Tab-separated table of C-alpha atoms in Angstrom:
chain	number	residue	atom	x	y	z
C	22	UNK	CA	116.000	132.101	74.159
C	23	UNK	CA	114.386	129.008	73.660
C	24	UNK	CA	116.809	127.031	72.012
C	25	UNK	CA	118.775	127.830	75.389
C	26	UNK	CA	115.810	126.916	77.920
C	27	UNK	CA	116.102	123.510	76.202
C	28	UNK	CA	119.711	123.312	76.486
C	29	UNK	CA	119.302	123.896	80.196
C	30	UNK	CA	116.253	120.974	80.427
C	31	UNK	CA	118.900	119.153	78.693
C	32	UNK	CA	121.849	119.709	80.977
C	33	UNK	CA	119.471	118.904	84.115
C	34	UNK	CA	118.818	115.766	82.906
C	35	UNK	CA	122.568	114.967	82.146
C	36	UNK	CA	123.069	115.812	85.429
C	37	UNK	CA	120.426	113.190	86.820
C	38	UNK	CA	122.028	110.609	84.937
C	39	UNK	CA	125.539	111.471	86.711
C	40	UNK	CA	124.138	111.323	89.712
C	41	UNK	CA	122.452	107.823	89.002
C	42	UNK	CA	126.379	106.419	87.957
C	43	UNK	CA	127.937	107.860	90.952
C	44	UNK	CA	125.360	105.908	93.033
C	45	UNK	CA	125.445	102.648	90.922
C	46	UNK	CA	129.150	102.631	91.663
C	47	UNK	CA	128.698	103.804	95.063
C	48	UNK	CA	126.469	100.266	95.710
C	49	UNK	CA	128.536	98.523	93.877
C	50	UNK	CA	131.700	99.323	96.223
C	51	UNK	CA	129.669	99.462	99.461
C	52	UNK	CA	128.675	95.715	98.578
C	53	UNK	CA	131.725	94.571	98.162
C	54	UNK	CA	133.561	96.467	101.086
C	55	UNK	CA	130.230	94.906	103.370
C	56	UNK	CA	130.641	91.353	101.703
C	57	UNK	CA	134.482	90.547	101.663
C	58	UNK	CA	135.217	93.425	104.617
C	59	UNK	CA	137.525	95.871	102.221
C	60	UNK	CA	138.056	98.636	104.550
C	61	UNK	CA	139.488	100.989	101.485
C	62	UNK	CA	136.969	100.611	99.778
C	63	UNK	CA	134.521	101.595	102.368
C	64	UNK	CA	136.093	104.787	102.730
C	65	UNK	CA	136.434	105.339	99.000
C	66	UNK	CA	131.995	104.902	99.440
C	67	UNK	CA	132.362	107.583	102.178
C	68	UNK	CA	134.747	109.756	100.827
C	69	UNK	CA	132.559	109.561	97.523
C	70	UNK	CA	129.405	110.600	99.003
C	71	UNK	CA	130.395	114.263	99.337
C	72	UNK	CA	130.737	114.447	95.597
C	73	UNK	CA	126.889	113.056	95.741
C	74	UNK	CA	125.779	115.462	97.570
C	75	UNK	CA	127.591	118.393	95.738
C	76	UNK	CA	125.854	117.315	92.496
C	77	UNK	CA	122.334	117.493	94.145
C	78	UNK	CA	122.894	120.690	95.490
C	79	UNK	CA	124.372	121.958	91.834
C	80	UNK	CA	121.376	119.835	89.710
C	81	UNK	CA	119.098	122.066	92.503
C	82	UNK	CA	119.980	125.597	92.210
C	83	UNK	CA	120.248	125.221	88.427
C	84	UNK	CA	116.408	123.216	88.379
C	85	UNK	CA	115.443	126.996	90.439
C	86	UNK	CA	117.125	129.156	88.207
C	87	UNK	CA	115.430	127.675	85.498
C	88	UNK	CA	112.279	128.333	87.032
C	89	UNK	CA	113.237	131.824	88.543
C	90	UNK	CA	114.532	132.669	85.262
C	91	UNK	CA	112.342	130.662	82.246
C	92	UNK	CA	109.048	130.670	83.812
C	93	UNK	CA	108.542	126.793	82.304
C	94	UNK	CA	104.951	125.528	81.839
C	95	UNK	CA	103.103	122.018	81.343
C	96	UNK	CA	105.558	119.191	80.553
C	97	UNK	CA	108.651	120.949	81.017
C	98	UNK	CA	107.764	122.293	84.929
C	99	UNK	CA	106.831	119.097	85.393
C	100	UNK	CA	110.362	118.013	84.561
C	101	UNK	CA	112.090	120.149	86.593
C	102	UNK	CA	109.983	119.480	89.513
C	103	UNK	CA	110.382	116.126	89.104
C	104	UNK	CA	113.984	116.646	88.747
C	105	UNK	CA	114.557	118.224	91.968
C	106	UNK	CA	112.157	115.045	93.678
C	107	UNK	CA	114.403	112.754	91.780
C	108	UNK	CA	117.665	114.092	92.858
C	109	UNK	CA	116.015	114.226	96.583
C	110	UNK	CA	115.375	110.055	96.286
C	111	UNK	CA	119.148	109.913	94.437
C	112	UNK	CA	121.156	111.645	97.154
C	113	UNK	CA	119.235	109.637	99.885
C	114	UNK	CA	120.417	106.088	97.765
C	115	UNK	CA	124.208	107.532	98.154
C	116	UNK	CA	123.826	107.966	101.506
C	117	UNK	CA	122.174	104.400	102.226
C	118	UNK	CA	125.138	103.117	100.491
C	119	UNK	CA	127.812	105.263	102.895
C	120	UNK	CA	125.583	103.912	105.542
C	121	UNK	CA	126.098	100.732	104.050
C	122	UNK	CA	129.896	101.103	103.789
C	123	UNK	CA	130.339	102.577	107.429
C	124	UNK	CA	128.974	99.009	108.538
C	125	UNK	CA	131.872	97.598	107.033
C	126	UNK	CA	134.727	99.739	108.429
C	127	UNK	CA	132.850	99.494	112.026
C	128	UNK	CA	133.194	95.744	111.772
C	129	UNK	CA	136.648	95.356	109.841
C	130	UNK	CA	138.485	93.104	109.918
C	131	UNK	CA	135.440	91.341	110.646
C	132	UNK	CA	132.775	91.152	107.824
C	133	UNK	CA	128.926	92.479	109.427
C	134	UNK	CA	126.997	89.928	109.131
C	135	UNK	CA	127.443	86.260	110.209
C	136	UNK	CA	127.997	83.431	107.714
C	137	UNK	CA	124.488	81.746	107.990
C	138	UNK	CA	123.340	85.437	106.256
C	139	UNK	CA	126.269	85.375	103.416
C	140	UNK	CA	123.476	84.213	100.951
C	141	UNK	CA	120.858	86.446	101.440
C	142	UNK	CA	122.798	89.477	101.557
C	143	UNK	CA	124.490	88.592	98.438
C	144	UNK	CA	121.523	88.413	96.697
C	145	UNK	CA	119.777	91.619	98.294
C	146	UNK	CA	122.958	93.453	97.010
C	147	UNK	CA	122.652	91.786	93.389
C	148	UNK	CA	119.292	93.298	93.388
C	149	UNK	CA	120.142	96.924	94.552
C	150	UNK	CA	123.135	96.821	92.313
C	151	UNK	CA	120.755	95.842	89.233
C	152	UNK	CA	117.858	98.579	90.424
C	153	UNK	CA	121.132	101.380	90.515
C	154	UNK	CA	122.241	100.338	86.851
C	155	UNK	CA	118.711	99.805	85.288
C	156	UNK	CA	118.164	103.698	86.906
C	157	UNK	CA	121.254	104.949	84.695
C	158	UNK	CA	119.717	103.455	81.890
C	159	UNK	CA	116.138	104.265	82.773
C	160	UNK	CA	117.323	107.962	83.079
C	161	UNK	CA	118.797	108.240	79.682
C	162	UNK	CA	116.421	106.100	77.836
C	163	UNK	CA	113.392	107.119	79.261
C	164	UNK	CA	112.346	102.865	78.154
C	165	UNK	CA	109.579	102.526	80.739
C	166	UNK	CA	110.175	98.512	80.455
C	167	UNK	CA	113.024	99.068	82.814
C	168	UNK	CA	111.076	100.599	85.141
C	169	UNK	CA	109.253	97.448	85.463
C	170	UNK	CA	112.561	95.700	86.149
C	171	UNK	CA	112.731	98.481	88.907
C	172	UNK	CA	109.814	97.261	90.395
C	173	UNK	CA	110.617	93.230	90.348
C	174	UNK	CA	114.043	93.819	91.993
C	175	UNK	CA	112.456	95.744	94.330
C	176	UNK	CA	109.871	92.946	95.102
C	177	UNK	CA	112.046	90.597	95.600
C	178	UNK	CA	114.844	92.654	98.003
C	179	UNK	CA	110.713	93.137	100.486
C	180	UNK	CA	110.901	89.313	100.081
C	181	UNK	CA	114.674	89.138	101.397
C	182	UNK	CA	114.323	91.761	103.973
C	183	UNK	CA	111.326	89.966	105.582
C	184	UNK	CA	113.055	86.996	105.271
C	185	UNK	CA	116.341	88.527	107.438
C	186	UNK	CA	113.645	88.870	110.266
C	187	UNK	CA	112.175	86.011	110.498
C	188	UNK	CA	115.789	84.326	110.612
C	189	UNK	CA	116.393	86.846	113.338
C	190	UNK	CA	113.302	86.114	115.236
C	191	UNK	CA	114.168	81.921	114.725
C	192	UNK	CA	114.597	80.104	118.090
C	193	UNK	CA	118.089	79.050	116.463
C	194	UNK	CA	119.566	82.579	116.041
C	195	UNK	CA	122.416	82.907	118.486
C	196	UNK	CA	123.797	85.575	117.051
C	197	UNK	CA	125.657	88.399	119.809
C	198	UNK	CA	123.008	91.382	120.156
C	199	UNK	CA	125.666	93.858	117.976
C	200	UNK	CA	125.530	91.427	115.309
C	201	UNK	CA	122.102	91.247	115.551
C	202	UNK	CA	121.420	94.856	115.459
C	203	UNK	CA	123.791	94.928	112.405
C	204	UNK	CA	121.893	92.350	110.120
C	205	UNK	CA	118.779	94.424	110.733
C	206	UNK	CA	119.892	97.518	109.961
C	207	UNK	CA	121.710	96.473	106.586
C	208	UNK	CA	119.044	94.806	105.938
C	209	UNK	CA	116.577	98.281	106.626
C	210	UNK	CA	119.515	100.092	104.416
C	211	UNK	CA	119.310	97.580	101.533
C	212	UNK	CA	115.857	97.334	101.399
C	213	UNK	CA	115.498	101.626	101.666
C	214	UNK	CA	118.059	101.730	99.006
C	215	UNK	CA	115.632	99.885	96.575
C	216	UNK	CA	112.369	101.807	97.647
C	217	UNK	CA	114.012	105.297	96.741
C	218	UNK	CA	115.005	103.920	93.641
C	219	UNK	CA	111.146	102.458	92.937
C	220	UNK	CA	110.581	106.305	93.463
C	221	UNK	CA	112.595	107.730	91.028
C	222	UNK	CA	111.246	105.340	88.756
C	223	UNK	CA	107.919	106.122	89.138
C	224	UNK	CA	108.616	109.486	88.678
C	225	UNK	CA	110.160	108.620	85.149
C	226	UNK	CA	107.354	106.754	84.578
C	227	UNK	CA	104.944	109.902	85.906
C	228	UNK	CA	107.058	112.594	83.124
C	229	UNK	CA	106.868	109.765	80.439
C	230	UNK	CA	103.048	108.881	80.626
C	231	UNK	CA	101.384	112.433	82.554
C	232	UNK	CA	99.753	109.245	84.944
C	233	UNK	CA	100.724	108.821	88.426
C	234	UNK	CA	100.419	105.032	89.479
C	235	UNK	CA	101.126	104.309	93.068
C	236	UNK	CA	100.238	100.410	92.600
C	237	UNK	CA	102.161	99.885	90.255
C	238	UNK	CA	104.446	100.853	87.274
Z	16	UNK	CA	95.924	139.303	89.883
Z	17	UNK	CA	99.306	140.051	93.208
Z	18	UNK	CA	96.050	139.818	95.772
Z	19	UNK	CA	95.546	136.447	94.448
Z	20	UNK	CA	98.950	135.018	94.142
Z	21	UNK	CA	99.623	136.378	97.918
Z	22	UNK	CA	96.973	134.553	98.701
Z	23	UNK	CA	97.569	131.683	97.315
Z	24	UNK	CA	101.285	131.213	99.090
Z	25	UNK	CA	99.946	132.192	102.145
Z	26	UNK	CA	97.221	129.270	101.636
Z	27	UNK	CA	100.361	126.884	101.345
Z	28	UNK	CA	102.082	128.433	104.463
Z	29	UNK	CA	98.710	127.240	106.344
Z	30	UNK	CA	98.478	124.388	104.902
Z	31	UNK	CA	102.188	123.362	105.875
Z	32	UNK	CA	101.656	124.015	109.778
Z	33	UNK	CA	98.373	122.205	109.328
Z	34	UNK	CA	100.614	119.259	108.080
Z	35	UNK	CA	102.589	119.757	111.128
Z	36	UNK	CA	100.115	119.784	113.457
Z	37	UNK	CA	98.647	116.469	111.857
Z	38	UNK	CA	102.371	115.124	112.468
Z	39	UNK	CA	103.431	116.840	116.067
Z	40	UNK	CA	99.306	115.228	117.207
Z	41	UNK	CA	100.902	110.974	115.578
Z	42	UNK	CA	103.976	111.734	117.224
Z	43	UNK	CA	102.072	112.260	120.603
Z	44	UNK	CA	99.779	109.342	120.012
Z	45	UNK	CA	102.747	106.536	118.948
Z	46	UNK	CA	104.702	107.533	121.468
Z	47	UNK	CA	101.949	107.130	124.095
Z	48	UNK	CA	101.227	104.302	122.192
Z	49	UNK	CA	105.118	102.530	122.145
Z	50	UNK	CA	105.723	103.413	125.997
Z	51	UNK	CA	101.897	101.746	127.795
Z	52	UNK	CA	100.962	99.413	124.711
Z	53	UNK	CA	98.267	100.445	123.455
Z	54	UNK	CA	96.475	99.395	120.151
Z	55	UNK	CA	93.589	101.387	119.821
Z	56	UNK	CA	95.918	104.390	119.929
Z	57	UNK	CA	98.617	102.662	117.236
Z	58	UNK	CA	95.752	101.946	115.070
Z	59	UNK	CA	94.823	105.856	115.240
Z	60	UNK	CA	98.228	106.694	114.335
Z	61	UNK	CA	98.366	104.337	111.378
Z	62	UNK	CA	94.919	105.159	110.096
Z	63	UNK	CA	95.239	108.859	110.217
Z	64	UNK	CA	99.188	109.048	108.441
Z	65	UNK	CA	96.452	108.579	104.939
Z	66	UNK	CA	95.550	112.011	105.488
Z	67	UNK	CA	98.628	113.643	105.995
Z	68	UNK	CA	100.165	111.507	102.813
Z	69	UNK	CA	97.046	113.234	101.344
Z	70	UNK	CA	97.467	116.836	102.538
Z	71	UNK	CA	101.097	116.661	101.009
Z	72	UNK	CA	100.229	115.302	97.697
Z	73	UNK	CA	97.592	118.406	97.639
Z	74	UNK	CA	100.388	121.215	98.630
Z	75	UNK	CA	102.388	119.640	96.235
Z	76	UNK	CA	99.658	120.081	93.849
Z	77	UNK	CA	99.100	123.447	94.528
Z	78	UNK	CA	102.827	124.767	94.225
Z	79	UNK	CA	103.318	123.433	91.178
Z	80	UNK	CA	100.075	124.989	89.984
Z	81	UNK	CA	101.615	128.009	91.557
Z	82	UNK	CA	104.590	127.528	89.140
Z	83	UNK	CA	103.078	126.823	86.114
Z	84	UNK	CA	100.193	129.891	86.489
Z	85	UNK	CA	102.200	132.590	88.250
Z	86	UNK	CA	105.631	131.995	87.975
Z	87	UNK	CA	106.802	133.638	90.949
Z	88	UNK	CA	110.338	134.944	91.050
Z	89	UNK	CA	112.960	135.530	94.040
Z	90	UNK	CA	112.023	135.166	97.527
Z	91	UNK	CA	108.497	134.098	96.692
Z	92	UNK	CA	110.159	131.326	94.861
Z	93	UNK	CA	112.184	130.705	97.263
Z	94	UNK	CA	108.954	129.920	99.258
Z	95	UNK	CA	107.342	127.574	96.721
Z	96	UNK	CA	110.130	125.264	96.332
Z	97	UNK	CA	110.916	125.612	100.080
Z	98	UNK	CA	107.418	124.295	100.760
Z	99	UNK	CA	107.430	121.443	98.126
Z	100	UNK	CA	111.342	119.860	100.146
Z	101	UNK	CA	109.577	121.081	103.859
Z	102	UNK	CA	106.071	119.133	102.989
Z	103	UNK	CA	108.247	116.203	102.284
Z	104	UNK	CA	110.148	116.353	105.549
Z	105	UNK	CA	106.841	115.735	107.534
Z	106	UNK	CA	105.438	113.532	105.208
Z	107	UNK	CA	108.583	111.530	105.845
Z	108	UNK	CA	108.215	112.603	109.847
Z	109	UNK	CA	104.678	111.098	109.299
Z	110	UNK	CA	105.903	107.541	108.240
Z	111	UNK	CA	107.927	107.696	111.203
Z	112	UNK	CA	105.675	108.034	114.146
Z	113	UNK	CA	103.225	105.457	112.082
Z	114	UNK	CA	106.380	103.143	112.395
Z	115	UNK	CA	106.861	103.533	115.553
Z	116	UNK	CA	102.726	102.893	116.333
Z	117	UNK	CA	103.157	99.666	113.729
Z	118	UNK	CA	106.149	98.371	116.313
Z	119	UNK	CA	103.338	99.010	119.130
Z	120	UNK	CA	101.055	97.176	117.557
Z	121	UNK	CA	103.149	94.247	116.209
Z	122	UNK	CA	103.982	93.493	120.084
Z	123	UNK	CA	100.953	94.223	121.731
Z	124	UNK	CA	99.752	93.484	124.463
Z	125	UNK	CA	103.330	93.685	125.305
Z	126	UNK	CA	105.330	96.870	125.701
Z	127	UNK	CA	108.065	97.034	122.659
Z	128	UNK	CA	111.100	97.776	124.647
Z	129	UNK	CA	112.465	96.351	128.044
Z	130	UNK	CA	111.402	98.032	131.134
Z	131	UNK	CA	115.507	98.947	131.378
Z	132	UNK	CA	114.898	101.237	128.024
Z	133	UNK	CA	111.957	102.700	129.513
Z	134	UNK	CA	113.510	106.275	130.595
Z	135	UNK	CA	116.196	106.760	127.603
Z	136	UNK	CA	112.943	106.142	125.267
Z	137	UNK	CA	110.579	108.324	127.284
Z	138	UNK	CA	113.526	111.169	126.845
Z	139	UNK	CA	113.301	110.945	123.457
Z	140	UNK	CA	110.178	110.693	122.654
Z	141	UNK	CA	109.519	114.080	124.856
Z	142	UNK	CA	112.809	115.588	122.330
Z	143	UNK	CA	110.745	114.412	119.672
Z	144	UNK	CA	107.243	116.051	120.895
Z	145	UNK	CA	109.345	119.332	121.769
Z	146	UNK	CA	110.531	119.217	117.849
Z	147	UNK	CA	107.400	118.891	116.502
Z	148	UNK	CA	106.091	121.139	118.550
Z	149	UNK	CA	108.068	123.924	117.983
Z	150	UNK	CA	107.859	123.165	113.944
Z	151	UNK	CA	104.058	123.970	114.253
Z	152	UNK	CA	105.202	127.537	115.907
Z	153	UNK	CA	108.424	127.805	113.658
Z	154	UNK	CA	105.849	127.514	110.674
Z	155	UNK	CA	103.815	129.613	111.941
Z	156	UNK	CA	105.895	132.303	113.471
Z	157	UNK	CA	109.369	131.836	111.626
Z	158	UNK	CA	111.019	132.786	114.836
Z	159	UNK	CA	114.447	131.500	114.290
Z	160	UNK	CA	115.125	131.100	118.382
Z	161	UNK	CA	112.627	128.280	118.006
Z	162	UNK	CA	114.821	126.733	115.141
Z	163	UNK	CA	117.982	126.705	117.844
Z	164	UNK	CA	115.406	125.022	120.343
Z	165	UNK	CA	115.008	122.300	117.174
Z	166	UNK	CA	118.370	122.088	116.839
Z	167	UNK	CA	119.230	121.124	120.271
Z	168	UNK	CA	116.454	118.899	121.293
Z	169	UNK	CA	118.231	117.033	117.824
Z	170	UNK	CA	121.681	117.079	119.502
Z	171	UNK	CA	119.808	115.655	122.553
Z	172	UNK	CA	118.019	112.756	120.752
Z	173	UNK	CA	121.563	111.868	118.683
Z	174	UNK	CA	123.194	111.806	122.539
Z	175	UNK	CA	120.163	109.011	123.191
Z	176	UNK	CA	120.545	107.004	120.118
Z	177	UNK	CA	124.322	106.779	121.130
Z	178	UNK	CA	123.235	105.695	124.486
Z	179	UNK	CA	121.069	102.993	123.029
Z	180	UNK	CA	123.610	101.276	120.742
Z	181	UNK	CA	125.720	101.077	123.424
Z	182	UNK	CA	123.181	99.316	125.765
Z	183	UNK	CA	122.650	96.672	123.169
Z	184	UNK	CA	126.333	96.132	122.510
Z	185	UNK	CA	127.630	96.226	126.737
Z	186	UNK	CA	128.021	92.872	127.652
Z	187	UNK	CA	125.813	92.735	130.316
Z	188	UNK	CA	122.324	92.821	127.599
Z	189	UNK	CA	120.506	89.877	127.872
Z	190	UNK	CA	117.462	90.452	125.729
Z	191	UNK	CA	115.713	88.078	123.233
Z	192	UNK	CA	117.177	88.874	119.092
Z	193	UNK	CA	113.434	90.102	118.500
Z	194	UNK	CA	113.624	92.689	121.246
Z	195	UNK	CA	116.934	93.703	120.611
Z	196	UNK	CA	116.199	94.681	116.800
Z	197	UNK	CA	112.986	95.807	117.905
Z	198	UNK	CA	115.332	98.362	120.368
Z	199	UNK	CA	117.341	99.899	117.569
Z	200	UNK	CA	114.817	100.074	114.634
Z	201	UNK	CA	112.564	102.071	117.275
Z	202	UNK	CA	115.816	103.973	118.152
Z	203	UNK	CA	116.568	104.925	114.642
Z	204	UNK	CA	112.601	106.098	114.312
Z	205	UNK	CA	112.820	108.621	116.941
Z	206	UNK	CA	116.403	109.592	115.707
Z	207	UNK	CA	115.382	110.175	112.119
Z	208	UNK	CA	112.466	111.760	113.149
Z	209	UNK	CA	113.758	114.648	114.877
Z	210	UNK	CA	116.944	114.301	111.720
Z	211	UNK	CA	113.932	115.335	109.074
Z	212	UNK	CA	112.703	118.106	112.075
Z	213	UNK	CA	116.270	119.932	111.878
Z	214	UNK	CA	115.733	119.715	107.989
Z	215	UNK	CA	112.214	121.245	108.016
Z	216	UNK	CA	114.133	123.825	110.669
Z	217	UNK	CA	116.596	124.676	108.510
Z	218	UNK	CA	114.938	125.454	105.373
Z	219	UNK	CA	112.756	128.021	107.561
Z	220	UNK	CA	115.951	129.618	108.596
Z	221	UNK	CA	117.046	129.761	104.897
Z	222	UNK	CA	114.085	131.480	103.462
Z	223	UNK	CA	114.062	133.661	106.450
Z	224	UNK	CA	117.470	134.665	106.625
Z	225	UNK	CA	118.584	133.363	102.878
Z	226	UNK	CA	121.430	132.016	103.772
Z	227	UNK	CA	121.985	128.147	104.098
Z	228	UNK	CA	123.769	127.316	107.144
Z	229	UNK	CA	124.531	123.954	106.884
Z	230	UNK	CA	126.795	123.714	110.558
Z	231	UNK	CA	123.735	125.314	112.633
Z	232	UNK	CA	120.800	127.529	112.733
């Protein structure tokens, strides 16, 4: 019986990491179809999502079965109620990244956002594409330095974001008021994408140490 | 040792539609606050979102202790991990009507949205009151009409957000970039809003009816 119950702890958190690589390559596509205006590959992102959300679902009713059925205690409830917060913050990052993606095929064949904004939307993607991989990782290796890289991507996509409305709020922005409404919201979805992911590795962090630090990681 | 553990989920029943009280009473105050600018009442709103953040982390707190000490099976499972996804809805409902009061604040002593906004944002934030309203008595009462009456004060609000984007994009707009983005972020607030109310809806119909009805109520 036991040697089961720790199969099934084992198969949740298998199923966490999945997740975490369907929404690493999820950004990753979403990016790109946002940055060079690759309608296909928006709706691959879109399509995609569905599987996303089938997996939460699936990683749920198991995570309650387990409980209905194993009665876990101490470390091990804590992991599969962390598991079912995690998958919560992981299915929200897919759909950022369909929202993401759904920009693109709005505006194609036009790309989003205007040239002036190429830069800084490059580099907020860099950093939501490293926070997605360094989840994977941070998922299977439980290596709490790489929720610190978490955190520093994180920092610097705030940084980017604020910067995106202070370039919006510029006397010299003559941008058309869609466009304009597009550059925030990416910008909102970007910079969501990398606060759900801070949250999921806090929670790591959380199971890893039994301490819950808000400030920091 | 039952007396107990009924009493204990029916503590975290109460404490959920005190939660929703705390939220329907913010979404009141930032919408008053967003439609005749004022401060005073944003600042209440922003101050007072620490104690619902607070109230969650302690329901949270208390399911899990439910968990670990009684492990309740079935439909009184059902309940407890129910309540851990709804408290998270209006913590997340929370956030959003202290958005909303930070956006009155931010462009006080002016009003955040153009006097040509003024009814489609009054609309919805009356949708939004009605669906936080009737959370408090869904909570309370589990009557499922009241989840239909959530359901299509939603479809109301998505009609409104529509309405909005469209606005912004018709060719005869002529507000500042600031106001604009201002315009949809505050948009998207209400619109999630009442998205996370549906959720909250839903899961009430679900452990009242247990079936998940993803389509409708």
């Amino acid at each position: 019986m036991r040697k089961v119950f720790q199969e099934e702890l084992t198969q949740v958190g298998e199923q966490l990491v999945e997740i975490s690589k369907l929404v690493s390559e999820a950004m990753g596509k979403a990016a790109t179809s946002f940055q060079v205006a690759d309608v296909d590959l928006a709706e691959d992102v879109i399509a995609a999502d569905a599987r996303i959300d089938f997996l939460q679902t699936s990683l749920d009713e198991r995570a309650i079965d387990i409980l209905a059925l194993q009665g876990p205690v101490a470390s091990d409830l804590r992991m599969i109620v962390g598991s079912l917060r995690m998958s919560a913050s992981l299915e929200r990052m897919g759909d950022l990244a369909r929202h993401i993606a759904q920009l693109a095929r709005l505006r194609f064949p036009s790309t989003v956002i205007p040239a002036s904004m190429t830069e800084t939307f490059n580099k907020m993607a860099e950093q939501d594409q490293l926070i997605a991989d360094k989840l994977v990782v941070l998922l299977e290796s439980r290596d709490l330095e790489v929720a610190r890289d978490i955190l520093k991507a994180n920092s610097t996509i705030d940084d980017l974001h604020l910067s995106v409305f202070k370039a919006i709020a510029a006397p010299d922005w003559a941008e058309s008021p869609a466009t304009t409404v597009d550059v925030a919201l990416a910008s909102r979805y970007f910079e969501r994408f990398a606060d759900h992911g801070v949250s999921v590795a806090r929670k790591v962090t959380y199971l890893v140490t039994g301490e819950w630090q808000p400030q920091g990681i």
